[in-house]
Structures are given as C-alpha cells and as structure tokens.
Amino acid sequence: MWLLIGAAVVVVIVIAGVVIGISGHSGRSSQPAAAPAAPAAATLSVPVAGPNPINPATPIAVSAAGGQLASVTVQYDKGQIAGAFAADHQSWATTDPLGYATTYTVTADAVNSAGAHTKQTFTVTTITPGKTAYANVVPAPDVVSDTGIGVGQPMVFQFTAPVSNKAEVEKHLHVTVSPPQEGAWYWVDDKDVHYRAENYWQPGTKLHIEADVLGLDLGNGVLGAENDSADYTVHDAWVAKADGSTDLLTIFDNGNQVNQMPMSLGSPGFPSHEGPHVISGKQPSIVMDSCTYGTCQGQPGYYKETVALDERISNDGEFVHSAPWSVGQQGSSNVSHGCVNLSPANAQWFYDHFGIGDVVEITNSGGPALPVWDTYGDWEVPWATWKAGNANG
C-alpha cells in the first residue's frame, strides 16, 4: 500500500501478516554520517633534555600528553638506569641516582587511545664538577655487621673535604630510629657531623642514616660526590665505670653489675680525661709510641712498646689495655700515661665483652673533660647545647 501524507511518502509492506513501515521524504536524498576524526598522536617531553648539562641530583623525567607511556629506558655506558611510572602512566622518572660527566640516552614510547605509538629518543648530559667530597659513614657498617654497636655510638658522617654550607647540608641528612628516640645533629668540626640522643641508645635500637648529598653545594665550590646510607643495630648496654678515687673498673650489662676489677688510670702528670668515652676500635696488639703525642726518644717519659688487647677510647692515645707491668699498682694508684691499665686476665675479659660503641665512663681522674672532637667526646656536651645545634655557628 502506498499512502501519501503531505510531502512524506510512507511505504507499508505486508508480509505474512507482518506490517513493516518505511518512511521517507520526497525530493530529498539521505547523507552518510561523517566518520569520527582520528585521535591526535601522543606527544612526549623530557624537560632536562638538550645541550645544557644538568646536576645529577635532578632526576630524568618523561611525560606524555594525549596518551600514556608504554615504555621508557635510560641507557648509559655502564648499563641502564632504573625508573618508575606514575599510576596513570602519563609520566616516568628515574629512581637510581645519576652520575657526573655522563651522557644518558632516553628512549620513550607513548600510545594514544587509538593504539597509535609515538617513539622518540632524547639525550641528557650531567655536569662535570670541579671538586667533590664524599660523606663517609663511621663506623663502617661491615665492621659491626656481626656484633652491632654499643649504646654510646653516635651516628657519624665524615666528609672528605671541609663543609661550609652546614645548615643546608643538615637538611639532606636523615635518621630513622626505632623505637623513636629524639636526637639532633652537631658539627664536631668542619668535616664531621654527629647525631645522638639525649641519653645512650636503648638496647635493641635500629638506626638508618642517609646523606642525600649528590650534587649538593657543600660550600667553596665543593659538590657532594654521591649519596650514602647505613643501617645499625644497638646491642646490650655495656658500660664500664672507671673511678680514679678507688682505682676500680665496675662493669654493667644492661644496668646490672657483672664484674669489677682493679685498674690504674693516668698518673698526675698524664691524667686520663674525665667523662664518657666511647670505644672506637679494638686490636689484639698495637705499638704504642709516646712520640705520637710529643714525648719523643731522648726525652723523659719516652716509651715505645707493643701492647696487647687494645680498645681505643679517645683519639689522643687513651686505651683500655693489658698492662702486666703495672699489676702491682692496679687497684691502688694511677700510674699510666692516660690509659686504663688492666691485668692480662682482666684485659682479656674486657676485650671479649666490649667493642665499638660501648662506653667507659671515667671519673675522679684529675684530668680535663674529654673534648667533643676527641672521638668521641659527644656525651660531654650538655643536651640543651647539642640539641640547639651549631650549623650556623
């Protein structure tokens, strides 16, 4: 059936009782719908790419517009630099530190919504420094990895060149202490910065330290050579109390007295420093030479001899060690050149139980306080002074 309704034409077809209507407009032709425009290609950018060298502290970042990053690689002459994508895969950045005077080749691939890929290669070059300095950790982690450290051990970064931008450098030094114990940095000198709490570390404390100084201006044209970090675990609290008035060395493990032994401290002419001393190293034997502190051959008081079971408690020649020659005076008078003299048997016991970071507190010796710079006089500085810091001093 053909029905004419106004200018419209309606065709009605009846097939087996089913009515199908087809309508149209006379005098007009239908146009096919326009195909959707193809999505624009993704674009890539590396802000630091180009001829100008960058500081290696600046990460290499890649971003994509109009698509997502499918892959990014950064190669250099020693291999590949690691990196990570953002959650939306529209950006990527290096996670490994860069090096000085190095050229990196960045290859990136981005894909748009239609699956079309855009690939580009960029180059990034880092600066060549005039002078650099390392931030070494003390003690070296491998030296104490089996034993742990004592409760008196400060955290130490020792720079290989003087630092004048101390306040800025401190912002890039980080310490994580578990369980938490408040602490602070203090510059012992222009190269050494120490971190300690108000009191000795709690036994079992875990410490992680970081110096993020790669590319950092340390002052006077010196840049940080690389980042450094270390992890330490504090063992039992071993503290020895050396009393010059009784000439007894009383030893405590986690606050409990476990031993007491006769000793001899420095004579009136060579009095031992007073205050907490921290063991910084130990050796089965060393050659002690008085000339190292100014009393040389031909002068009164000169000596040079091999001494056994040595544990250093200051940097100017004070040790706890075996002294068989002074056993007769141990427990009754002070006759050493500043060391803590013990009998061979007692020195062996001490050597077997004490190590790096453990504490020897010397009192009533008649000597001056251990200087803060004298490895380690840290505990002689009042906490209020230490906490205030001296980076701007």
Short mmCIF file of N, CA and C in Angstrom, two decimals, residues 82-257:
data_model
loop_
_atom_site.label_atom_id
_atom_site.label_comp_id
_atom_site.label_asym_id
_atom_site.label_seq_id
_atom_site.Cartn_x
_atom_site.Cartn_y
_atom_site.Cartn_z
N ALA A 82 67.40 2.67 36.47
CA ALA A 82 66.04 2.27 36.84
C ALA A 82 65.15 3.50 37.00
N GLY A 83 63.86 3.28 36.80
CA GLY A 83 62.87 4.34 36.97
C GLY A 83 61.52 3.75 37.27
N ALA A 84 60.52 4.62 37.44
CA ALA A 84 59.18 4.15 37.79
C ALA A 84 58.13 5.03 37.13
N PHE A 85 57.00 4.40 36.72
CA PHE A 85 55.88 5.10 36.15
C PHE A 85 54.98 5.67 37.24
N ALA A 86 54.32 6.78 36.93
CA ALA A 86 53.23 7.26 37.77
C ALA A 86 52.03 6.31 37.60
N ALA A 87 51.08 6.41 38.51
CA ALA A 87 49.94 5.49 38.47
C ALA A 87 49.16 5.60 37.17
N ASP A 88 49.08 6.81 36.58
CA ASP A 88 48.32 6.99 35.34
C ASP A 88 49.15 6.73 34.08
N HIS A 89 50.42 6.36 34.26
CA HIS A 89 51.33 6.08 33.14
C HIS A 89 51.49 7.27 32.19
N GLN A 90 51.24 8.45 32.70
CA GLN A 90 51.48 9.64 31.88
C GLN A 90 52.82 10.29 32.20
N SER A 91 53.52 9.75 33.18
CA SER A 91 54.86 10.26 33.49
C SER A 91 55.72 9.13 34.05
N TRP A 92 57.02 9.35 33.99
CA TRP A 92 58.02 8.38 34.45
C TRP A 92 59.23 9.17 34.91
N ALA A 93 59.93 8.66 35.94
CA ALA A 93 61.13 9.35 36.42
C ALA A 93 62.14 8.34 36.93
N THR A 94 63.42 8.69 36.83
CA THR A 94 64.48 7.81 37.31
C THR A 94 64.39 7.67 38.83
N THR A 95 64.70 6.48 39.31
CA THR A 95 64.78 6.23 40.75
C THR A 95 66.22 5.99 41.18
N ASP A 96 67.09 5.61 40.27
CA ASP A 96 68.52 5.49 40.56
C ASP A 96 69.17 6.86 40.45
N PRO A 97 70.20 7.13 41.28
CA PRO A 97 70.91 8.41 41.13
C PRO A 97 71.71 8.44 39.83
N LEU A 98 71.88 9.63 39.30
CA LEU A 98 72.71 9.82 38.12
C LEU A 98 74.16 10.03 38.55
N GLY A 99 75.05 10.03 37.58
CA GLY A 99 76.46 10.29 37.85
C GLY A 99 76.92 11.58 37.21
N TYR A 100 78.09 12.03 37.60
CA TYR A 100 78.67 13.22 36.99
C TYR A 100 79.24 12.89 35.61
N ALA A 101 79.33 13.92 34.76
CA ALA A 101 80.02 13.84 33.47
C ALA A 101 79.59 12.61 32.67
N THR A 102 78.29 12.40 32.57
CA THR A 102 77.76 11.22 31.90
C THR A 102 76.65 11.63 30.93
N THR A 103 76.59 10.95 29.79
CA THR A 103 75.52 11.17 28.82
C THR A 103 74.56 9.98 28.87
N TYR A 104 73.28 10.30 29.00
CA TYR A 104 72.24 9.28 29.08
C TYR A 104 71.36 9.36 27.83
N THR A 105 71.01 8.21 27.28
CA THR A 105 70.10 8.14 26.13
C THR A 105 68.74 7.67 26.60
N VAL A 106 67.74 8.52 26.39
CA VAL A 106 66.38 8.24 26.83
C VAL A 106 65.55 7.81 25.62
N THR A 107 64.95 6.65 25.68
CA THR A 107 64.07 6.16 24.62
C THR A 107 62.69 5.96 25.22
N ALA A 108 61.69 6.67 24.66
CA ALA A 108 60.34 6.63 25.21
C ALA A 108 59.33 6.27 24.13
N ASP A 109 58.30 5.57 24.53
CA ASP A 109 57.22 5.13 23.62
C ASP A 109 55.90 5.45 24.30
N ALA A 110 55.05 6.23 23.61
CA ALA A 110 53.72 6.56 24.12
C ALA A 110 52.67 6.08 23.13
N VAL A 111 51.50 5.76 23.63
CA VAL A 111 50.42 5.27 22.78
C VAL A 111 49.15 6.06 23.06
N ASN A 112 48.41 6.44 21.96
CA ASN A 112 47.17 7.20 22.17
C ASN A 112 45.99 6.24 22.25
N SER A 113 44.77 6.80 22.32
CA SER A 113 43.58 5.98 22.53
C SER A 113 43.27 5.08 21.35
N ALA A 114 43.80 5.39 20.19
CA ALA A 114 43.56 4.56 19.01
C ALA A 114 44.63 3.49 18.85
N GLY A 115 45.58 3.46 19.79
CA GLY A 115 46.63 2.46 19.72
C GLY A 115 47.81 2.86 18.88
N ALA A 116 47.87 4.11 18.44
CA ALA A 116 48.99 4.57 17.64
C ALA A 116 50.17 4.94 18.54
N HIS A 117 51.37 4.52 18.18
CA HIS A 117 52.56 4.73 19.01
C HIS A 117 53.35 5.94 18.53
N THR A 118 53.93 6.62 19.49
CA THR A 118 54.87 7.70 19.22
C THR A 118 56.16 7.37 19.95
N LYS A 119 57.25 7.24 19.24
CA LYS A 119 58.53 6.90 19.84
C LYS A 119 59.53 8.02 19.57
N GLN A 120 60.29 8.35 20.63
CA GLN A 120 61.32 9.37 20.48
C GLN A 120 62.54 9.01 21.31
N THR A 121 63.67 9.55 20.91
CA THR A 121 64.93 9.36 21.64
C THR A 121 65.50 10.72 21.99
N PHE A 122 65.94 10.86 23.24
CA PHE A 122 66.50 12.12 23.74
C PHE A 122 67.85 11.82 24.39
N THR A 123 68.67 12.84 24.55
CA THR A 123 69.92 12.70 25.30
C THR A 123 69.95 13.71 26.43
N VAL A 124 70.52 13.28 27.56
CA VAL A 124 70.67 14.12 28.74
C VAL A 124 72.11 13.97 29.22
N THR A 125 72.79 15.08 29.48
CA THR A 125 74.17 15.07 29.94
C THR A 125 74.26 15.74 31.31
N THR A 126 75.10 15.19 32.19
CA THR A 126 75.28 15.78 33.52
C THR A 126 76.57 16.58 33.58
N ILE A 127 76.64 17.48 34.54
CA ILE A 127 77.77 18.39 34.67
C ILE A 127 79.05 17.66 35.09
N THR A 128 80.17 18.28 34.78
CA THR A 128 81.47 17.82 35.26
C THR A 128 81.89 18.74 36.39
N PRO A 129 81.97 18.22 37.63
CA PRO A 129 82.26 19.10 38.76
C PRO A 129 83.73 19.47 38.85
N GLY A 130 84.00 20.58 39.53
CA GLY A 130 85.38 20.96 39.76
C GLY A 130 85.98 20.16 40.90
N LYS A 131 85.22 20.01 42.01
CA LYS A 131 85.71 19.26 43.17
C LYS A 131 84.53 18.64 43.88
N THR A 132 84.70 17.42 44.35
CA THR A 132 83.63 16.74 45.07
C THR A 132 84.15 16.21 46.40
N ALA A 133 83.22 15.89 47.29
CA ALA A 133 83.56 15.29 48.58
C ALA A 133 82.54 14.21 48.91
N TYR A 134 83.02 13.15 49.54
CA TYR A 134 82.16 12.04 49.96
C TYR A 134 81.72 12.24 51.41
N ALA A 135 80.56 11.69 51.72
CA ALA A 135 80.07 11.65 53.10
C ALA A 135 80.18 10.21 53.58
N ASN A 136 81.31 9.89 54.20
CA ASN A 136 81.54 8.52 54.66
C ASN A 136 80.86 8.27 56.00
N VAL A 137 80.34 7.06 56.18
CA VAL A 137 79.71 6.71 57.45
C VAL A 137 80.75 6.07 58.37
N VAL A 138 80.63 6.39 59.67
CA VAL A 138 81.53 5.86 60.69
C VAL A 138 80.68 5.38 61.86
N PRO A 139 80.90 4.15 62.33
CA PRO A 139 81.85 3.16 61.83
C PRO A 139 81.37 2.54 60.52
N ALA A 140 82.30 1.96 59.78
CA ALA A 140 81.92 1.29 58.53
C ALA A 140 80.95 0.16 58.86
N PRO A 141 79.81 0.10 58.18
CA PRO A 141 78.79 -0.90 58.54
C PRO A 141 79.29 -2.34 58.54
N ASP A 142 80.19 -2.67 57.63
CA ASP A 142 80.65 -4.06 57.57
C ASP A 142 81.50 -4.43 58.78
N VAL A 143 82.09 -3.44 59.44
CA VAL A 143 82.92 -3.72 60.62
C VAL A 143 82.06 -4.18 61.79
N VAL A 144 80.82 -3.69 61.87
CA VAL A 144 79.96 -4.00 63.02
C VAL A 144 78.72 -4.81 62.62
N SER A 145 78.73 -5.35 61.41
CA SER A 145 77.54 -6.06 60.94
C SER A 145 77.25 -7.30 61.78
N ASP A 146 78.28 -7.96 62.31
CA ASP A 146 78.08 -9.16 63.10
C ASP A 146 77.85 -8.86 64.58
N THR A 147 78.43 -7.80 65.07
CA THR A 147 78.39 -7.51 66.51
C THR A 147 77.35 -6.47 66.90
N GLY A 148 76.97 -5.59 65.95
CA GLY A 148 76.17 -4.44 66.32
C GLY A 148 77.03 -3.37 66.95
N ILE A 149 76.41 -2.31 67.43
CA ILE A 149 77.14 -1.21 68.05
C ILE A 149 76.69 -1.03 69.49
N GLY A 150 77.53 -0.37 70.28
CA GLY A 150 77.19 -0.09 71.65
C GLY A 150 76.26 1.10 71.78
N VAL A 151 75.73 1.26 72.99
CA VAL A 151 74.71 2.30 73.24
C VAL A 151 75.27 3.71 73.16
N GLY A 152 76.60 3.86 73.21
CA GLY A 152 77.19 5.20 73.17
C GLY A 152 77.60 5.67 71.80
N GLN A 153 77.42 4.83 70.77
CA GLN A 153 77.93 5.17 69.44
C GLN A 153 77.08 6.24 68.76
N PRO A 154 77.65 7.43 68.50
CA PRO A 154 76.91 8.43 67.72
C PRO A 154 76.83 7.99 66.26
N MET A 155 75.83 8.51 65.56
CA MET A 155 75.78 8.35 64.11
C MET A 155 76.69 9.41 63.50
N VAL A 156 77.55 9.01 62.57
CA VAL A 156 78.59 9.92 62.08
C VAL A 156 78.64 9.92 60.55
N PHE A 157 78.64 11.14 59.99
CA PHE A 157 79.03 11.32 58.59
C PHE A 157 80.33 12.13 58.60
N GLN A 158 81.32 11.57 57.92
CA GLN A 158 82.64 12.20 57.87
C GLN A 158 82.92 12.59 56.42
N PHE A 159 82.92 13.90 56.16
CA PHE A 159 83.13 14.40 54.80
C PHE A 159 84.62 14.43 54.48
N THR A 160 84.92 14.22 53.21
CA THR A 160 86.32 14.17 52.79
C THR A 160 86.86 15.55 52.43
N ALA A 161 86.06 16.59 52.59
CA ALA A 161 86.51 17.98 52.40
C ALA A 161 85.71 18.85 53.37
N PRO A 162 86.25 19.98 53.78
CA PRO A 162 85.51 20.84 54.70
C PRO A 162 84.16 21.27 54.14
N VAL A 163 83.19 21.37 55.03
CA VAL A 163 81.84 21.79 54.67
C VAL A 163 81.58 23.16 55.28
N SER A 164 81.24 24.13 54.43
CA SER A 164 80.90 25.46 54.95
C SER A 164 79.39 25.70 54.93
N ASN A 165 78.67 25.04 54.04
CA ASN A 165 77.21 25.18 54.00
C ASN A 165 76.55 24.16 54.92
N LYS A 166 76.91 24.23 56.21
CA LYS A 166 76.49 23.20 57.15
C LYS A 166 74.98 23.13 57.32
N ALA A 167 74.33 24.28 57.44
CA ALA A 167 72.88 24.28 57.65
C ALA A 167 72.15 23.64 56.47
N GLU A 168 72.59 23.93 55.26
CA GLU A 168 71.96 23.34 54.08
C GLU A 168 72.23 21.84 54.02
N VAL A 169 73.44 21.46 54.34
CA VAL A 169 73.78 20.03 54.31
C VAL A 169 72.93 19.26 55.31
N GLU A 170 72.73 19.84 56.49
CA GLU A 170 71.92 19.15 57.52
C GLU A 170 70.52 18.81 57.03
N LYS A 171 69.96 19.64 56.15
CA LYS A 171 68.63 19.38 55.62
C LYS A 171 68.60 18.10 54.79
N HIS A 172 69.76 17.65 54.36
CA HIS A 172 69.85 16.47 53.50
C HIS A 172 70.39 15.25 54.25
N LEU A 173 70.45 15.36 55.59
CA LEU A 173 70.85 14.24 56.43
C LEU A 173 69.62 13.72 57.16
N HIS A 174 69.42 12.42 57.13
CA HIS A 174 68.19 11.84 57.69
C HIS A 174 68.53 10.65 58.58
N VAL A 175 67.80 10.55 59.68
CA VAL A 175 67.97 9.44 60.62
C VAL A 175 66.60 8.87 60.97
N THR A 176 66.48 7.55 60.90
CA THR A 176 65.28 6.86 61.36
C THR A 176 65.68 5.99 62.55
N VAL A 177 65.00 6.19 63.68
CA VAL A 177 65.33 5.49 64.92
C VAL A 177 64.13 4.69 65.38
N SER A 178 64.33 3.40 65.64
CA SER A 178 63.25 2.53 66.10
C SER A 178 63.74 1.68 67.27
N PRO A 179 63.09 1.82 68.47
CA PRO A 179 61.98 2.70 68.79
C PRO A 179 62.42 4.17 68.78
N PRO A 180 61.47 5.10 68.56
CA PRO A 180 61.82 6.51 68.43
C PRO A 180 62.54 7.05 69.67
N GLN A 181 63.60 7.80 69.42
CA GLN A 181 64.33 8.50 70.47
C GLN A 181 64.78 9.82 69.88
N GLU A 182 64.41 10.91 70.51
CA GLU A 182 64.74 12.22 69.97
C GLU A 182 66.25 12.39 69.88
N GLY A 183 66.70 12.95 68.75
CA GLY A 183 68.12 13.18 68.56
C GLY A 183 68.37 14.45 67.78
N ALA A 184 69.65 14.80 67.61
CA ALA A 184 69.99 16.02 66.89
C ALA A 184 71.40 15.89 66.33
N TRP A 185 71.66 16.67 65.25
CA TRP A 185 72.98 16.73 64.62
C TRP A 185 73.82 17.81 65.29
N TYR A 186 75.11 17.58 65.33
CA TYR A 186 76.05 18.56 65.89
C TYR A 186 77.36 18.42 65.13
N TRP A 187 77.90 19.56 64.68
CA TRP A 187 79.16 19.55 63.92
C TRP A 187 80.32 19.56 64.90
N VAL A 188 81.06 18.46 64.91
CA VAL A 188 82.24 18.35 65.77
C VAL A 188 83.38 19.20 65.22
N ASP A 189 83.47 19.27 63.90
CA ASP A 189 84.42 20.14 63.21
C ASP A 189 83.87 20.37 61.80
N ASP A 190 84.69 20.90 60.91
CA ASP A 190 84.19 21.24 59.57
C ASP A 190 83.95 20.02 58.68
N LYS A 191 84.42 18.86 59.10
CA LYS A 191 84.25 17.66 58.29
C LYS A 191 83.33 16.62 58.92
N ASP A 192 83.18 16.66 60.24
CA ASP A 192 82.48 15.60 60.96
C ASP A 192 81.21 16.12 61.61
N VAL A 193 80.09 15.48 61.29
CA VAL A 193 78.81 15.82 61.89
C VAL A 193 78.27 14.55 62.56
N HIS A 194 77.87 14.69 63.84
CA HIS A 194 77.44 13.55 64.64
C HIS A 194 75.96 13.70 65.03
N TYR A 195 75.31 12.58 65.22
CA TYR A 195 73.91 12.56 65.65
C TYR A 195 73.80 11.66 66.88
N ARG A 196 73.20 12.20 67.94
CA ARG A 196 72.96 11.39 69.14
C ARG A 196 71.67 11.82 69.80
N ALA A 197 71.23 11.01 70.75
CA ALA A 197 70.04 11.32 71.55
C ALA A 197 70.48 11.98 72.85
N GLU A 198 69.50 12.31 73.70
CA GLU A 198 69.84 12.93 74.98
C GLU A 198 70.62 11.96 75.86
N ASN A 199 70.20 10.70 75.82
CA ASN A 199 70.86 9.65 76.60
C ASN A 199 71.36 8.57 75.65
N TYR A 200 72.08 7.60 76.19
CA TYR A 200 72.55 6.49 75.36
C TYR A 200 71.37 5.82 74.67
N TRP A 201 71.64 5.22 73.50
CA TRP A 201 70.59 4.50 72.78
C TRP A 201 70.04 3.36 73.64
N GLN A 202 68.78 3.05 73.44
CA GLN A 202 68.19 1.90 74.11
C GLN A 202 68.73 0.61 73.47
N PRO A 203 69.03 -0.40 74.26
CA PRO A 203 69.45 -1.68 73.67
C PRO A 203 68.39 -2.19 72.69
N GLY A 204 68.86 -2.72 71.57
CA GLY A 204 67.94 -3.22 70.55
C GLY A 204 67.50 -2.17 69.54
N THR A 205 67.92 -0.93 69.71
CA THR A 205 67.53 0.14 68.77
C THR A 205 68.08 -0.15 67.38
N LYS A 206 67.26 0.14 66.37
CA LYS A 206 67.69 0.05 64.97
C LYS A 206 67.76 1.46 64.40
N LEU A 207 68.86 1.76 63.73
CA LEU A 207 69.10 3.10 63.19
C LEU A 207 69.40 3.01 61.70
N HIS A 208 68.76 3.90 60.93
CA HIS A 208 69.06 4.03 59.50
C HIS A 208 69.42 5.48 59.25
N ILE A 209 70.58 5.71 58.63
CA ILE A 209 71.03 7.07 58.35
C ILE A 209 71.26 7.24 56.86
N GLU A 210 70.97 8.44 56.37
CA GLU A 210 71.14 8.75 54.95
C GLU A 210 71.76 10.14 54.79
N ALA A 211 72.63 10.26 53.82
CA ALA A 211 73.16 11.56 53.40
C ALA A 211 72.83 11.71 51.92
N ASP A 212 71.80 12.49 51.62
CA ASP A 212 71.39 12.71 50.23
C ASP A 212 72.09 13.96 49.71
N VAL A 213 73.38 13.82 49.44
CA VAL A 213 74.21 14.99 49.13
C VAL A 213 74.75 14.99 47.70
N LEU A 214 74.37 14.02 46.88
CA LEU A 214 74.83 14.02 45.49
C LEU A 214 74.46 15.34 44.82
N GLY A 215 75.46 16.04 44.30
CA GLY A 215 75.21 17.30 43.60
C GLY A 215 74.96 18.49 44.50
N LEU A 216 74.94 18.27 45.82
CA LEU A 216 74.66 19.37 46.75
C LEU A 216 75.88 20.26 46.91
N ASP A 217 75.65 21.56 46.97
CA ASP A 217 76.72 22.53 47.18
C ASP A 217 77.13 22.49 48.65
N LEU A 218 78.32 21.94 48.91
CA LEU A 218 78.83 21.86 50.28
C LEU A 218 79.53 23.15 50.71
N GLY A 219 79.76 24.02 49.74
CA GLY A 219 80.45 25.28 50.01
C GLY A 219 81.81 25.34 49.38
N ASN A 220 82.23 26.54 49.01
CA ASN A 220 83.56 26.78 48.41
C ASN A 220 83.78 25.96 47.15
N GLY A 221 82.72 25.79 46.36
CA GLY A 221 82.85 25.11 45.09
C GLY A 221 82.90 23.60 45.16
N VAL A 222 82.66 23.03 46.35
CA VAL A 222 82.70 21.57 46.52
C VAL A 222 81.28 21.02 46.43
N LEU A 223 81.09 19.99 45.61
CA LEU A 223 79.79 19.35 45.48
C LEU A 223 79.83 17.95 46.09
N GLY A 224 78.69 17.50 46.58
CA GLY A 224 78.60 16.15 47.10
C GLY A 224 78.85 15.13 46.01
N ALA A 225 79.72 14.14 46.28
CA ALA A 225 80.12 13.17 45.25
C ALA A 225 79.04 12.13 45.01
N GLU A 226 78.38 11.68 46.07
CA GLU A 226 77.35 10.66 45.95
C GLU A 226 76.56 10.61 47.24
N ASN A 227 75.41 9.94 47.19
CA ASN A 227 74.63 9.69 48.39
C ASN A 227 75.23 8.53 49.16
N ASP A 228 74.95 8.47 50.46
CA ASP A 228 75.43 7.35 51.26
C ASP A 228 74.40 7.05 52.35
N SER A 229 74.39 5.81 52.80
CA SER A 229 73.46 5.40 53.85
C SER A 229 74.03 4.21 54.59
N ALA A 230 73.48 3.93 55.76
CA ALA A 230 73.94 2.79 56.55
C ALA A 230 72.85 2.40 57.54
N ASP A 231 72.91 1.15 57.97
CA ASP A 231 71.99 0.63 58.98
C ASP A 231 72.80 0.04 60.13
N TYR A 232 72.33 0.29 61.36
CA TYR A 232 72.99 -0.22 62.55
C TYR A 232 71.96 -0.79 63.52
N THR A 233 72.42 -1.76 64.32
CA THR A 233 71.60 -2.30 65.41
C THR A 233 72.40 -2.18 66.70
N VAL A 234 71.75 -1.68 67.74
CA VAL A 234 72.40 -1.49 69.04
C VAL A 234 72.26 -2.78 69.85
N HIS A 235 73.39 -3.28 70.37
CA HIS A 235 73.33 -4.48 71.21
C HIS A 235 73.14 -4.10 72.68
N ASP A 236 73.40 -5.04 73.57
CA ASP A 236 73.24 -4.79 75.01
C ASP A 236 74.01 -3.55 75.45
N ALA A 237 73.54 -2.96 76.55
CA ALA A 237 74.18 -1.77 77.09
C ALA A 237 75.36 -2.17 77.97
N TRP A 238 76.56 -2.15 77.38
CA TRP A 238 77.79 -2.43 78.13
C TRP A 238 78.43 -1.10 78.52
N VAL A 239 78.47 -0.84 79.83
CA VAL A 239 79.04 0.40 80.37
C VAL A 239 80.01 0.05 81.48
N ALA A 240 81.24 0.56 81.37
CA ALA A 240 82.26 0.37 82.40
C ALA A 240 82.50 1.71 83.09
N LYS A 241 82.50 1.69 84.42
CA LYS A 241 82.72 2.92 85.18
C LYS A 241 84.08 2.85 85.86
N ALA A 242 84.98 3.73 85.39
CA ALA A 242 86.35 3.76 85.90
C ALA A 242 86.48 4.90 86.91
N ASP A 243 86.63 4.56 88.18
CA ASP A 243 86.67 5.55 89.25
C ASP A 243 88.11 5.72 89.72
N GLY A 244 88.67 6.91 89.47
CA GLY A 244 90.06 7.17 89.83
C GLY A 244 90.28 7.27 91.32
N SER A 245 89.22 7.44 92.11
CA SER A 245 89.39 7.54 93.56
C SER A 245 89.50 6.16 94.21
N THR A 246 88.95 5.13 93.56
CA THR A 246 89.03 3.77 94.09
C THR A 246 89.92 2.87 93.25
N ASP A 247 90.26 3.32 92.05
CA ASP A 247 91.05 2.53 91.10
C ASP A 247 90.37 1.19 90.80
N LEU A 248 89.05 1.25 90.68
CA LEU A 248 88.26 0.08 90.32
C LEU A 248 87.48 0.35 89.04
N LEU A 249 87.40 -0.65 88.21
CA LEU A 249 86.60 -0.60 86.99
C LEU A 249 85.38 -1.50 87.21
N THR A 250 84.20 -0.88 87.32
CA THR A 250 82.97 -1.62 87.59
C THR A 250 82.17 -1.71 86.31
N ILE A 251 81.73 -2.92 85.98
CA ILE A 251 81.16 -3.18 84.66
C ILE A 251 79.70 -3.59 84.77
N PHE A 252 78.88 -2.96 83.91
CA PHE A 252 77.44 -3.19 83.91
C PHE A 252 76.98 -3.67 82.53
N ASP A 253 76.08 -4.65 82.55
CA ASP A 253 75.43 -5.14 81.33
C ASP A 253 73.94 -4.89 81.48
N ASN A 254 73.41 -3.98 80.65
CA ASN A 254 72.00 -3.58 80.74
C ASN A 254 71.62 -3.13 82.15
N GLY A 255 72.56 -2.42 82.78
CA GLY A 255 72.29 -1.84 84.10
C GLY A 255 72.61 -2.74 85.26
N ASN A 256 72.96 -3.98 85.02
CA ASN A 256 73.28 -4.92 86.09
C ASN A 256 74.79 -5.11 86.20
N GLN A 257 75.32 -4.98 87.44
CA GLN A 257 76.76 -5.17 87.62
C GLN A 257 77.12 -6.63 87.37
#
